[in-house]
Short mmCIF file of C-alpha atoms in Angstrom, two decimals:
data_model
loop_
_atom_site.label_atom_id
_atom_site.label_comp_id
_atom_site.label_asym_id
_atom_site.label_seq_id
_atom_site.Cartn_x
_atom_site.Cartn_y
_atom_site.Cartn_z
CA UNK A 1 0.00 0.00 0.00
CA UNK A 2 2.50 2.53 0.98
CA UNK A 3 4.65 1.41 -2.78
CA UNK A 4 1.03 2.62 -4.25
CA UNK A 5 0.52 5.74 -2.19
CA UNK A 6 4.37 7.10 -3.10
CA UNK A 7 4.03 5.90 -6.76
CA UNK A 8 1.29 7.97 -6.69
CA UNK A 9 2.64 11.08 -5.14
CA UNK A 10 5.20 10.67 -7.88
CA UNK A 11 2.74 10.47 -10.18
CA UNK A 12 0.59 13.80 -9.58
CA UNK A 13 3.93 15.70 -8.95
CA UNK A 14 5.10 14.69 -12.14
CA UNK A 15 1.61 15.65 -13.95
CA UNK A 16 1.99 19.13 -12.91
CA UNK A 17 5.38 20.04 -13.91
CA UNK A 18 5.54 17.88 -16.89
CA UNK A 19 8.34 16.32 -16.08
CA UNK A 20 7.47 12.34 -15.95
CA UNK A 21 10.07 10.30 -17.53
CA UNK A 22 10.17 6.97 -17.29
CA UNK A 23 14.25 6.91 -16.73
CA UNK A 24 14.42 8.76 -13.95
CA UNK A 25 16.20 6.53 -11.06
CA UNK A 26 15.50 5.46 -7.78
CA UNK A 27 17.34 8.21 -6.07
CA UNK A 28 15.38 11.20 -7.95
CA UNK A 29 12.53 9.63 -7.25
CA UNK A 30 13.18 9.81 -2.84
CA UNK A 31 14.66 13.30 -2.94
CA UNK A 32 11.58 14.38 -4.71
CA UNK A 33 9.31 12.76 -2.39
CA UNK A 34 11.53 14.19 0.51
CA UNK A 35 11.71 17.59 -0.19
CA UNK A 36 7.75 17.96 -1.18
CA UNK A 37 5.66 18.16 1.82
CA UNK A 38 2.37 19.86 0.56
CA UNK A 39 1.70 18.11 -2.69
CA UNK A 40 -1.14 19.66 -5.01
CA UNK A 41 -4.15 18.78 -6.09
CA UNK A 42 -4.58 16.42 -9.69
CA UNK A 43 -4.30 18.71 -13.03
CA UNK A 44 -7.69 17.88 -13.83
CA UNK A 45 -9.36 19.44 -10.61
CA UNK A 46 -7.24 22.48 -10.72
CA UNK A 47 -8.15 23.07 -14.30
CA UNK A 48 -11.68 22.81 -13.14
CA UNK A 49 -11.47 25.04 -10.49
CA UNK A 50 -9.15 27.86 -12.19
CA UNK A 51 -9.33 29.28 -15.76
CA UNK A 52 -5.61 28.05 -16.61
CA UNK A 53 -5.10 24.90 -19.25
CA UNK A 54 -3.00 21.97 -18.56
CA UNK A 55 -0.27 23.61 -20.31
CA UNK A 56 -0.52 26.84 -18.02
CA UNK A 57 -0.89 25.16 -14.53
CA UNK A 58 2.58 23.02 -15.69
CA UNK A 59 4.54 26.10 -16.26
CA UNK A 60 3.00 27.77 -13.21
CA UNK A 61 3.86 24.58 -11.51
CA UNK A 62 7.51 24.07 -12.79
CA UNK A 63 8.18 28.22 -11.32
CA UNK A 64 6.33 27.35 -7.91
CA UNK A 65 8.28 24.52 -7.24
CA UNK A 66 11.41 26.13 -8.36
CA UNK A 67 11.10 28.79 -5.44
CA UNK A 68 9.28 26.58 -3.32
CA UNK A 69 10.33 22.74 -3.27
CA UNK A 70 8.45 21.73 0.14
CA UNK A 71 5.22 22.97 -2.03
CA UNK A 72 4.05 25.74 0.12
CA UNK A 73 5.87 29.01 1.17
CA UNK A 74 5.44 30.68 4.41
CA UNK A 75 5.20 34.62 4.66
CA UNK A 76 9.00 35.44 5.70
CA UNK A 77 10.11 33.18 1.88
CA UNK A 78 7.38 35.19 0.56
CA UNK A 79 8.46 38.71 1.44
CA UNK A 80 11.59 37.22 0.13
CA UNK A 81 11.11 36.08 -2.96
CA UNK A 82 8.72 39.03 -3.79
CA UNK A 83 11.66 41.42 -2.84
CA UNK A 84 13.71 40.56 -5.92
CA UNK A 85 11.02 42.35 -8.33
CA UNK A 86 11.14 45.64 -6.15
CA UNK A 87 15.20 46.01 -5.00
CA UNK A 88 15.17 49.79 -5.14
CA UNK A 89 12.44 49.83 -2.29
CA UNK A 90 10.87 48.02 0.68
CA UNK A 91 8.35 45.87 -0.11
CA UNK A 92 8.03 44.24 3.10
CA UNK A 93 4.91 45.32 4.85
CA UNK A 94 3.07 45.15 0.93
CA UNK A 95 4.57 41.48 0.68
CA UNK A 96 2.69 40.98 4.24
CA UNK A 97 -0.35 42.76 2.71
CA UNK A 98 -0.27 40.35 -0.43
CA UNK A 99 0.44 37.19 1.07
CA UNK A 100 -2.47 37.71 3.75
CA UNK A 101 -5.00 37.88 0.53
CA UNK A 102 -2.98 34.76 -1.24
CA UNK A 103 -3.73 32.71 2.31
CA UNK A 104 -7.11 31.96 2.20
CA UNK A 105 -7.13 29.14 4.55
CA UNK A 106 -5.51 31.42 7.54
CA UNK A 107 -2.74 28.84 8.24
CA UNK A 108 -0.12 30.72 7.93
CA UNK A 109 1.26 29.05 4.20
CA UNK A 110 0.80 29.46 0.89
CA UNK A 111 0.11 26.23 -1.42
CA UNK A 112 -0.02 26.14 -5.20
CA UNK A 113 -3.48 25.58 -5.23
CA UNK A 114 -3.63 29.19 -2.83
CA UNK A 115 -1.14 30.94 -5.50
CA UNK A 116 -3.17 29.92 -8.71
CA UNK A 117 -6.36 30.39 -7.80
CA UNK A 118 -5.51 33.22 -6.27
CA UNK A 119 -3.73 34.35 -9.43
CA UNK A 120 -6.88 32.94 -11.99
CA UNK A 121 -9.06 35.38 -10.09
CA UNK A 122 -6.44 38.25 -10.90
CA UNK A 123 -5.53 37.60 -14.38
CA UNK A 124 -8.49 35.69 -16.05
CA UNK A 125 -11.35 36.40 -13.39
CA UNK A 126 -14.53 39.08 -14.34
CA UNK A 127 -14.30 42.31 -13.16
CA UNK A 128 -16.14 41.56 -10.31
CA UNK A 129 -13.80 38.91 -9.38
CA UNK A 130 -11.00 41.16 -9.42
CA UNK A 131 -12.28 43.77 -7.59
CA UNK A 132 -13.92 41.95 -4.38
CA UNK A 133 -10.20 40.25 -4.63
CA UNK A 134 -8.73 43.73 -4.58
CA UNK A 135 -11.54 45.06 -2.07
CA UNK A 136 -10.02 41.75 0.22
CA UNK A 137 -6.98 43.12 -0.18
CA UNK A 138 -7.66 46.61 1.44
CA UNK A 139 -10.04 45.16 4.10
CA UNK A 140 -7.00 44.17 6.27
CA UNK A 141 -9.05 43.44 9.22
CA UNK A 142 -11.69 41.11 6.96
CA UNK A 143 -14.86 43.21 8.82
CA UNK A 144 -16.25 44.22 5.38
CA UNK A 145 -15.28 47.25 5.20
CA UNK A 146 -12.60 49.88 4.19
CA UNK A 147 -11.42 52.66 6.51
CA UNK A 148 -9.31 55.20 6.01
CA UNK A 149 -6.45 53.61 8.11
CA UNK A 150 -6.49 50.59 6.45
CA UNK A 151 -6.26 52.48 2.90
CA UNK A 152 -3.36 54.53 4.14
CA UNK A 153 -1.53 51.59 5.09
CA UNK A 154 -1.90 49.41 1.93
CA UNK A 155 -0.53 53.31 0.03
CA UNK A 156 2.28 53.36 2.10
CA UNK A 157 3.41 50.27 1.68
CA UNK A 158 2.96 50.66 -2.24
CA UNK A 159 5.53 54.02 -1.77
CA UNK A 160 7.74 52.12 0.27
CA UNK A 161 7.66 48.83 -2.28
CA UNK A 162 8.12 51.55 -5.15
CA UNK A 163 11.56 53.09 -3.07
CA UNK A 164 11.03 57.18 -2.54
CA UNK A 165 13.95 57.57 -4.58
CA UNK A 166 11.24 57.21 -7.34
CA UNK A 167 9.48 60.30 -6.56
CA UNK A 168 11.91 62.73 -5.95
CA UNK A 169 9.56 65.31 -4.61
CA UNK A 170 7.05 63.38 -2.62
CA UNK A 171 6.45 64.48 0.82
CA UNK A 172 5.26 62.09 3.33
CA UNK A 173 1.30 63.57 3.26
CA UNK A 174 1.29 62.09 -0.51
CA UNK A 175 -0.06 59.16 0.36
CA UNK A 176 -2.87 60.66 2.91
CA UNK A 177 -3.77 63.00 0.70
CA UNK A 178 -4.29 60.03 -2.21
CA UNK A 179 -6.72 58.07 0.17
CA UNK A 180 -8.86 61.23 1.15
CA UNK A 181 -9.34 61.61 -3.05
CA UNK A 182 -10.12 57.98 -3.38
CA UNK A 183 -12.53 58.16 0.07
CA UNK A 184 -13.73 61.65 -1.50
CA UNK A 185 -14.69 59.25 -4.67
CA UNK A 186 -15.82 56.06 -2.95
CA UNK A 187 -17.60 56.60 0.15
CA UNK A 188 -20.96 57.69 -1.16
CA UNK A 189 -22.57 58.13 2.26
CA UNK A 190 -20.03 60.02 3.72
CA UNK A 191 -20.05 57.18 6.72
CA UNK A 192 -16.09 56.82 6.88
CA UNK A 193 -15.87 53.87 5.26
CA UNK A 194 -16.01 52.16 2.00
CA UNK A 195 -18.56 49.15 1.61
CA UNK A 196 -17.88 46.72 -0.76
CA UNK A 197 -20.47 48.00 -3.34
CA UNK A 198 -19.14 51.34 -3.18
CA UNK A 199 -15.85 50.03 -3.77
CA UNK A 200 -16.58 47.98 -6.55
CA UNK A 201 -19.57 51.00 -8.01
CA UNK A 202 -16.62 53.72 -7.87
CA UNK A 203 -14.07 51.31 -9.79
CA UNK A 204 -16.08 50.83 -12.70
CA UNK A 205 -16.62 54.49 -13.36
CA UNK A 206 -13.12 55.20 -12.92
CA UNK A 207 -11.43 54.81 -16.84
CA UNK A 208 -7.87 54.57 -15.51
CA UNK A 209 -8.55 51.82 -13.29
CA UNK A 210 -10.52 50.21 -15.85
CA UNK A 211 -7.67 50.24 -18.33
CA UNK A 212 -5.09 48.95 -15.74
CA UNK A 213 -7.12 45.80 -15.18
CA UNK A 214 -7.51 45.13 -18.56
CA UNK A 215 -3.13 44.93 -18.59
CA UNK A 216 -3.36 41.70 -17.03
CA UNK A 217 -5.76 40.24 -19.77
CA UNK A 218 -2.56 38.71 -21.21
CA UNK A 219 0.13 38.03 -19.07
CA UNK A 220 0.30 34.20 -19.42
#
């Protein structure tokens, strides 16, 4: 039984990355099986689930696994693999930000099945999928709502990510003053917060982000 179970293992691993071949020895075979301790779901239920093909999960796959052999990544290999993108700034407390939205299931880990379908909702989802994703995002506390605290902090992490170097004549009220236009814009009833159908109401009438969403259309 246990023979079955890790031919298995071997199996499904291999069916995501693409990578079964039928000469690879004994010893490939237990490092592999070693080194991945969260092991995703079959192709064929992640392709139901997401709005990636076969083809797309096993590249996804190939890069996850390539930063993250156990299979999962916690939030300190997170903040540091995200770093590398953003090496003129700090995008520390934004990596924090992020990787709370990627982990759905609170337990303090990311899987591949948390990173792609996190990741379908952002690149392939309607635009109603990516904004309550977005909307999640902001609402660090999860209470359904937007304040203007929790705005301020998501902008200045985004300055920080970005470096200041980057805007050379940005004073430290920048950010503020961005979240009282965006509150000025989004919270109709002038109750301090932003509900999610105010959030997701002031998006759509507002071109610009319109037209950024629309940039993710075809990144893979």
């Amino acid at each position: 039984m246990k023979a079955k179970n890790r031919d298995q293992s071997l199996s499904d691993s291999r069916e995501m990355d693409g990578s079964y071949d039928q000469l690879t020895d004994s010893v490939e075979d237990d490092f592999e099986l070693s080194t991945v301790c969260h092991r995703p779901e079959s192709m064929d239920k992640l392709q139901e689930q997401t709005k990636f093909t076969k083809k797309e999960l096993q590249v996804l796959y190939r890069g996850f696994k390539n930063e993250c052999p156990s299979g999962a990544v916690n939030e300190e290999n997170f903040k540091t693999i995200y770093s590398q993108f953003f090496p003129q700034g700090d995008s520390s407390m934004y990596a924090h930000f992020l990787f709370e939205a990627f982990d759905t299931n609170k337990n303090g880990s990311v899987s591949f099945e948390d990173f792609v379908f996190g990741l379908s909702i952002i690149l392939r989802g309607t635009i109603n999928d990516r904004l309550n994703w977005a909307f999640n995002l902001y609402d660090l506390n999860k209470d359904g709502c937007i304040t203007k605290e929790e705005m301020l902090d998501i902008m200045k992490s985004i300055y920080d990510m970005m470096g200041k170097y980057t805007y050379p004549t940005m004073q430290d009220d920048v950010p503020r003053e961005h979240v009282e236009s965006f509150f000025q814009k989004m919270d109709r009833n002038k109750d301090g917060v932003v509900t999610i159908e105010e959030f997701i109401e002031s998006c759509k009438k507002d071109e610009n982000i319109m037209q950024s969403m629309q940039l993710f259309d075809n990144v893979i």
